[in-house]
Coordinates of N, CA and C in Angstrom, one line a residue:
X1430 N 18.1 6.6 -5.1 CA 17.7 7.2 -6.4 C 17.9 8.7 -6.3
X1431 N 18.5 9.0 -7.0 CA 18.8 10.8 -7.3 C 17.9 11.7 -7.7
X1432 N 17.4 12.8 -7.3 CA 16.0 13.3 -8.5 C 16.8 13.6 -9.2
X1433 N 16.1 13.6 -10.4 CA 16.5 14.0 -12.0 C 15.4 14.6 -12.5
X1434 N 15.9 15.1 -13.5 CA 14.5 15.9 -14.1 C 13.4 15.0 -14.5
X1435 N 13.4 13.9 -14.8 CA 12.4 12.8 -15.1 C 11.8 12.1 -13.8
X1436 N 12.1 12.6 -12.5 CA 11.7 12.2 -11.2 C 10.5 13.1 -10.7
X1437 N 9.5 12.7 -9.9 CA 8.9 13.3 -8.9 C 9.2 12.4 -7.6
X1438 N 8.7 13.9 -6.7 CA 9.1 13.3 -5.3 C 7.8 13.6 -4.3
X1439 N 7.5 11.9 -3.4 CA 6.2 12.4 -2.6 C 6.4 11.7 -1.8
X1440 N 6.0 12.8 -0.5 CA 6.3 11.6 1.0 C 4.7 10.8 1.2
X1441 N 5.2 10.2 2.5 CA 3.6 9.2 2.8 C 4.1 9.0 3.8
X1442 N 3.1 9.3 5.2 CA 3.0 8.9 6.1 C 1.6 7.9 6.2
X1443 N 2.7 7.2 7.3 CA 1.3 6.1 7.6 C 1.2 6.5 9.1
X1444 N -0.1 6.6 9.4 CA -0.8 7.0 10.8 C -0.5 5.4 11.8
X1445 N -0.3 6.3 13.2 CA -0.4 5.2 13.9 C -1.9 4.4 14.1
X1446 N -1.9 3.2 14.4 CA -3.2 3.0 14.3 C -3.0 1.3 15.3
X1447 N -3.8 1.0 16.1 CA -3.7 -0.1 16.6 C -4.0 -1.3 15.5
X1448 N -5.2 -1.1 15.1 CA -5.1 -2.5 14.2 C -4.2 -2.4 13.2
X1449 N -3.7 -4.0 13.1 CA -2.9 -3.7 12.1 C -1.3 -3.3 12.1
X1450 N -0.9 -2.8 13.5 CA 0.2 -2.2 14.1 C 1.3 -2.7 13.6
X1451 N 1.7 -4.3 13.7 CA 2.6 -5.2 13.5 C 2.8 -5.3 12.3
X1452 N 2.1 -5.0 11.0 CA 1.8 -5.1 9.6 C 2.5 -4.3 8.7
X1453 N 3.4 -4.9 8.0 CA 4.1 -4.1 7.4 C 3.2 -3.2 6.0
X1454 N 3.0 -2.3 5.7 CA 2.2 -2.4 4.5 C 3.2 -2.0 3.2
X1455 N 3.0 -2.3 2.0 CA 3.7 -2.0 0.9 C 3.2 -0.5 -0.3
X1456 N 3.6 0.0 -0.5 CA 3.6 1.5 -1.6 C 3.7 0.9 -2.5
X1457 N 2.4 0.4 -3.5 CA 3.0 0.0 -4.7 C 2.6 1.1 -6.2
X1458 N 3.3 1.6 -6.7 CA 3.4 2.5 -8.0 C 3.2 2.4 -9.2
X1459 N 1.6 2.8 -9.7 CA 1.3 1.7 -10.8 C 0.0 1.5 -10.8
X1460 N -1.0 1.4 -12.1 CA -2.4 1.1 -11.8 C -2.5 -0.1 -11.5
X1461 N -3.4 -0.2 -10.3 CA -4.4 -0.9 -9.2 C -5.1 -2.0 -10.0
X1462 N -5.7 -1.5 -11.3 CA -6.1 -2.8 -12.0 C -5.5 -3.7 -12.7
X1463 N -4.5 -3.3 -13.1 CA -3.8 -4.0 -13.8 C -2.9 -4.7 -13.1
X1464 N -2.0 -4.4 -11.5 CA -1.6 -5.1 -10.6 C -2.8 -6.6 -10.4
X1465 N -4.3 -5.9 -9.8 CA -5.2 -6.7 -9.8 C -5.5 -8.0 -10.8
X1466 N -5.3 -7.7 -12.3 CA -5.1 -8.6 -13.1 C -4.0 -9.4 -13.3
X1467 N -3.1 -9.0 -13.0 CA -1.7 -9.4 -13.3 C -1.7 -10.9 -12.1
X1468 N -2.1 -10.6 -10.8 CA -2.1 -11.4 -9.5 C -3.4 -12.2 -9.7
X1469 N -4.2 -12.4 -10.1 CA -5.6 -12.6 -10.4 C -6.2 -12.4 -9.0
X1470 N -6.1 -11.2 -8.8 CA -6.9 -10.9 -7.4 C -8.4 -10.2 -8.4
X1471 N -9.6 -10.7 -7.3 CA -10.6 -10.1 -7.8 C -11.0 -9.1 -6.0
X1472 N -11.4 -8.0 -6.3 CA -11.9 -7.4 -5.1 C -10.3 -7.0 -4.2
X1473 N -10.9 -5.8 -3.6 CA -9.9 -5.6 -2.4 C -9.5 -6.2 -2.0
X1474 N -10.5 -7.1 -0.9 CA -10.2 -7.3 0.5 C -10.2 -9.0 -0.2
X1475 N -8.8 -9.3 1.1 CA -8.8 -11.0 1.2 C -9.8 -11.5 1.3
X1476 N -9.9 -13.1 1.6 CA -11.0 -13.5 2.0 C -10.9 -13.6 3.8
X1477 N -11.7 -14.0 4.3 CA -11.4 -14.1 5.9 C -11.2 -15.4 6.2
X1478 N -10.5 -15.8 7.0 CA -10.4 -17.7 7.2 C -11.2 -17.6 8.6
X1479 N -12.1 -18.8 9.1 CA -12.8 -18.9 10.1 C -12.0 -18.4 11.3
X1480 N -10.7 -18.4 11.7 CA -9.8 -18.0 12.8 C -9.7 -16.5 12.4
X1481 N -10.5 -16.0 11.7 CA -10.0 -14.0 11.6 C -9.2 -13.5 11.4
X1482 N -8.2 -14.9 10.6 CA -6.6 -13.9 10.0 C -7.1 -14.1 8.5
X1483 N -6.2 -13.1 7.4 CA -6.9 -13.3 6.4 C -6.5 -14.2 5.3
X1484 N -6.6 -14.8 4.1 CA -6.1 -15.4 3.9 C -5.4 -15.2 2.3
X1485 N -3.7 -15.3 2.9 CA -3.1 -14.9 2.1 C -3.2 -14.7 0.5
X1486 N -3.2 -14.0 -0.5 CA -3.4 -14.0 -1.9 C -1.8 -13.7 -2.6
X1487 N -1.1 -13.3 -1.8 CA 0.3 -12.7 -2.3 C 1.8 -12.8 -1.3
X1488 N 3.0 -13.0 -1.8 CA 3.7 -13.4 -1.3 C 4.8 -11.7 -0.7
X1489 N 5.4 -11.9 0.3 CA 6.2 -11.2 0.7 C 7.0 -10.9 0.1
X1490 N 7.7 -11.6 -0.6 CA 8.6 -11.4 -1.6 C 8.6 -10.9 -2.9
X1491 N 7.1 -11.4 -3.7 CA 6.5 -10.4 -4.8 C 6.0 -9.2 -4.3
X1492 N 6.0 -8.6 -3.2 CA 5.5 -7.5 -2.1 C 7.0 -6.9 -2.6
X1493 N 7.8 -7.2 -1.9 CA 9.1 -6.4 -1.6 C 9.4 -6.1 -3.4
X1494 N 9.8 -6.7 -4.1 CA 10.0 -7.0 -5.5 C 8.9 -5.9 -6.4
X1495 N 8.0 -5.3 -6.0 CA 7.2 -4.7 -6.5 C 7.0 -3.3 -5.8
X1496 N 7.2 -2.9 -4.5 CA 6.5 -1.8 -3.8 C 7.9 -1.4 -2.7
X1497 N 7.6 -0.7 -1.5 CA 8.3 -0.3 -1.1 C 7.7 -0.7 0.5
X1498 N 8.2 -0.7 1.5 CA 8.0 -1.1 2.7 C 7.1 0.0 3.6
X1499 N 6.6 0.3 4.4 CA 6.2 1.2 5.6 C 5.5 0.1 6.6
X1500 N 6.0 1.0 7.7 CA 5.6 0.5 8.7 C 4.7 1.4 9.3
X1501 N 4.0 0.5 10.6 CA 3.0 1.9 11.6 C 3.7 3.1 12.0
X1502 N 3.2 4.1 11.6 CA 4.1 5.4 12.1 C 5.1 6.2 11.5
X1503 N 5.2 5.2 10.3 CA 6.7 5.5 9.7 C 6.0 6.9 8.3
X1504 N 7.4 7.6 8.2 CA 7.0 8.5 6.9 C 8.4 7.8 6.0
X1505 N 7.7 7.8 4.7 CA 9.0 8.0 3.7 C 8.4 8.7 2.9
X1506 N 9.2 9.4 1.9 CA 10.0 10.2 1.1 C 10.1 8.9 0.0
X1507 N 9.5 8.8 -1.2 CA 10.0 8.5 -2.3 C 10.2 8.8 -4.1
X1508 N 11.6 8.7 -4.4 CA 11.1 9.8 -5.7 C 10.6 8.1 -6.9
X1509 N 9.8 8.9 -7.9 CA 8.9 8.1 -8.5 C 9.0 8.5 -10.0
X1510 N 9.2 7.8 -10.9 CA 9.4 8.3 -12.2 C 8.4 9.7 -12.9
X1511 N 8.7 10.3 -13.6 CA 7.6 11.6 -13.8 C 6.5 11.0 -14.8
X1512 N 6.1 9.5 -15.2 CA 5.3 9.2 -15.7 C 4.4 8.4 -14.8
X1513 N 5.2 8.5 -13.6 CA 4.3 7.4 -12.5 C 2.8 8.5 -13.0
X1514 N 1.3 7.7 -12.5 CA 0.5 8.2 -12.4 C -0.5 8.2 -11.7
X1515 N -0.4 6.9 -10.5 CA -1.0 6.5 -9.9 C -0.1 5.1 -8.9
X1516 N -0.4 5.3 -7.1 CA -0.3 4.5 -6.8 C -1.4 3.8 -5.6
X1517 N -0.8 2.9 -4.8 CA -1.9 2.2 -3.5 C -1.0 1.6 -2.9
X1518 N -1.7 0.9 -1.9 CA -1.0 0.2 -1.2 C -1.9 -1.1 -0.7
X1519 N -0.7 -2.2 -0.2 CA -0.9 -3.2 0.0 C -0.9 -4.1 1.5
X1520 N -1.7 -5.1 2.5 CA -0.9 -5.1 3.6 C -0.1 -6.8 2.7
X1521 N 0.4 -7.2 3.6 CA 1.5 -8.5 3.2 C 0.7 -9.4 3.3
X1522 N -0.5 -9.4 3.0 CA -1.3 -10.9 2.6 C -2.4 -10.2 1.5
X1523 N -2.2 -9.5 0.6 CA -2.8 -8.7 0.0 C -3.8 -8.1 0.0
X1524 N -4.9 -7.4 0.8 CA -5.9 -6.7 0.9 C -5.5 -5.3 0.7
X1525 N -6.2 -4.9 -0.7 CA -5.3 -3.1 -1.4 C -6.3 -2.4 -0.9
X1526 N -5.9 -1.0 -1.0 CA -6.2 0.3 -0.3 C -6.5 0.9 -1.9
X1527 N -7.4 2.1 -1.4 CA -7.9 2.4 -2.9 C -6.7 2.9 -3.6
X1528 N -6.7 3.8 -4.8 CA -5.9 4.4 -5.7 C -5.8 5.9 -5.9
X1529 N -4.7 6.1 -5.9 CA -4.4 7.8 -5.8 C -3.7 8.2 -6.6
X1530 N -4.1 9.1 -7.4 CA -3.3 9.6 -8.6 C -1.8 10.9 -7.7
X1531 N -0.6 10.8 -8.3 CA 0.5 11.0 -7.7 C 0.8 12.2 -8.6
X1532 N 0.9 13.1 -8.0 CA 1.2 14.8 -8.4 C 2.7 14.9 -7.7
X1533 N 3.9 15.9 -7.8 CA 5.0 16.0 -7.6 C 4.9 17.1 -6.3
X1534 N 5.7 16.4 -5.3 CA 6.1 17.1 -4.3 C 4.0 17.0 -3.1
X1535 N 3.7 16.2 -4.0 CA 1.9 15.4 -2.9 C 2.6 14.8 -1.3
X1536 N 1.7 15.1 -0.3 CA 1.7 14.6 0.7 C 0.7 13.6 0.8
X1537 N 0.9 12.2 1.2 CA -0.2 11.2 1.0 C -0.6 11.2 2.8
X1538 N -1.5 10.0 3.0 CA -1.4 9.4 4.5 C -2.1 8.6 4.3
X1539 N -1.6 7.1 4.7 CA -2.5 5.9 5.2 C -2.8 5.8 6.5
X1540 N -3.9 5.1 6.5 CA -4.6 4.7 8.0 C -4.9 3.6 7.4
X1541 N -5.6 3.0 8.4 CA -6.2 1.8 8.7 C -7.5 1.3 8.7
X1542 N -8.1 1.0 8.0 CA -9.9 0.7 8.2 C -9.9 -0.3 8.7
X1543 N -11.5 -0.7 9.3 CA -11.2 -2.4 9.5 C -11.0 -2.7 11.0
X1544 N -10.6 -4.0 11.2 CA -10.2 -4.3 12.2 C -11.2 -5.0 13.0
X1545 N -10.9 -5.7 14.4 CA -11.7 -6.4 15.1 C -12.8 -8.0 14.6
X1546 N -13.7 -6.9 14.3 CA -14.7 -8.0 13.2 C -14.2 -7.8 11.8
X1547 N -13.8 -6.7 11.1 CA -13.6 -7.1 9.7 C -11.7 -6.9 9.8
X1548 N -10.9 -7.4 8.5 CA -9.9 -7.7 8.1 C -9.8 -6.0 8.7
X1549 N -8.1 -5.8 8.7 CA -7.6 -4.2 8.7 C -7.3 -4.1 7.9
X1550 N -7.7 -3.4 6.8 CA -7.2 -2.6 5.5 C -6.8 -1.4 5.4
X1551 N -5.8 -1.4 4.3 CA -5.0 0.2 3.9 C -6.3 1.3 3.4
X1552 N -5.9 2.6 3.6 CA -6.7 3.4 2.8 C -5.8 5.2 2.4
X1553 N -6.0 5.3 1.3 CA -4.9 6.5 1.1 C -5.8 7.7 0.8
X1554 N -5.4 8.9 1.6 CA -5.9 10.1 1.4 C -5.2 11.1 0.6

């Protein structure tokens, strides 16, 4: 995508972090509640399944179709329409990271909450 005057541009790094390492997480651009209603997700966090993996609410493919990819460690650069206003993120069985309003030329960072005993979840500064 080209910047144009109707673009903003903001990077995001995602922190290294053990939990969670293997986990792709998704950038998705767009209020948080209304994704939430659209998916009939209620609450952040998955539920937990007795084995401590969580248990999926969303598919990989409505992931990819919706958001943009990062991995552990990874930075990207993405330009975002100039009415975007807000986005979050997701990991690939749906447990969202809170919501951050998106200013032009913003440096974000996710890390990792969580882990061990509870699910690993996204969180954006």
């Amino acid at each position: 995508m080209n910047k144009g005057k109707n673009m903003k541009k903001i990077t995001i790094v995602r922190k290294k972090k053990f939990a969670g390492a293997l986990v792709p997480y998704w950038i998705i651009i767009g209020d948080k509640d209304a994704f939430m209603q659209e998916h009939g997700f209620t609450g952040d966090l998955c539920e937990m399944a007795d084995s401590g993996y969580a248990v999926s609410r969303i598919t990989v493919e409505e992931l990819d179709s919706v958001g943009a990819r990062i991995n552990n460690g990874q930075t990207v650069e993405l330009e975002v329409p100039e009415e975007a206003s807000a986005l979050f993120v997701s990991t690939m069985d749906g447990c969202l990271s809170n919501g951050i309003p998106i200013k032009d030329g913003q440096r974000m960072t996710i890390t990792t909450a969580g882990g061990f005993r509870r699910l690993p979840y996204p969180t954006v500064e």
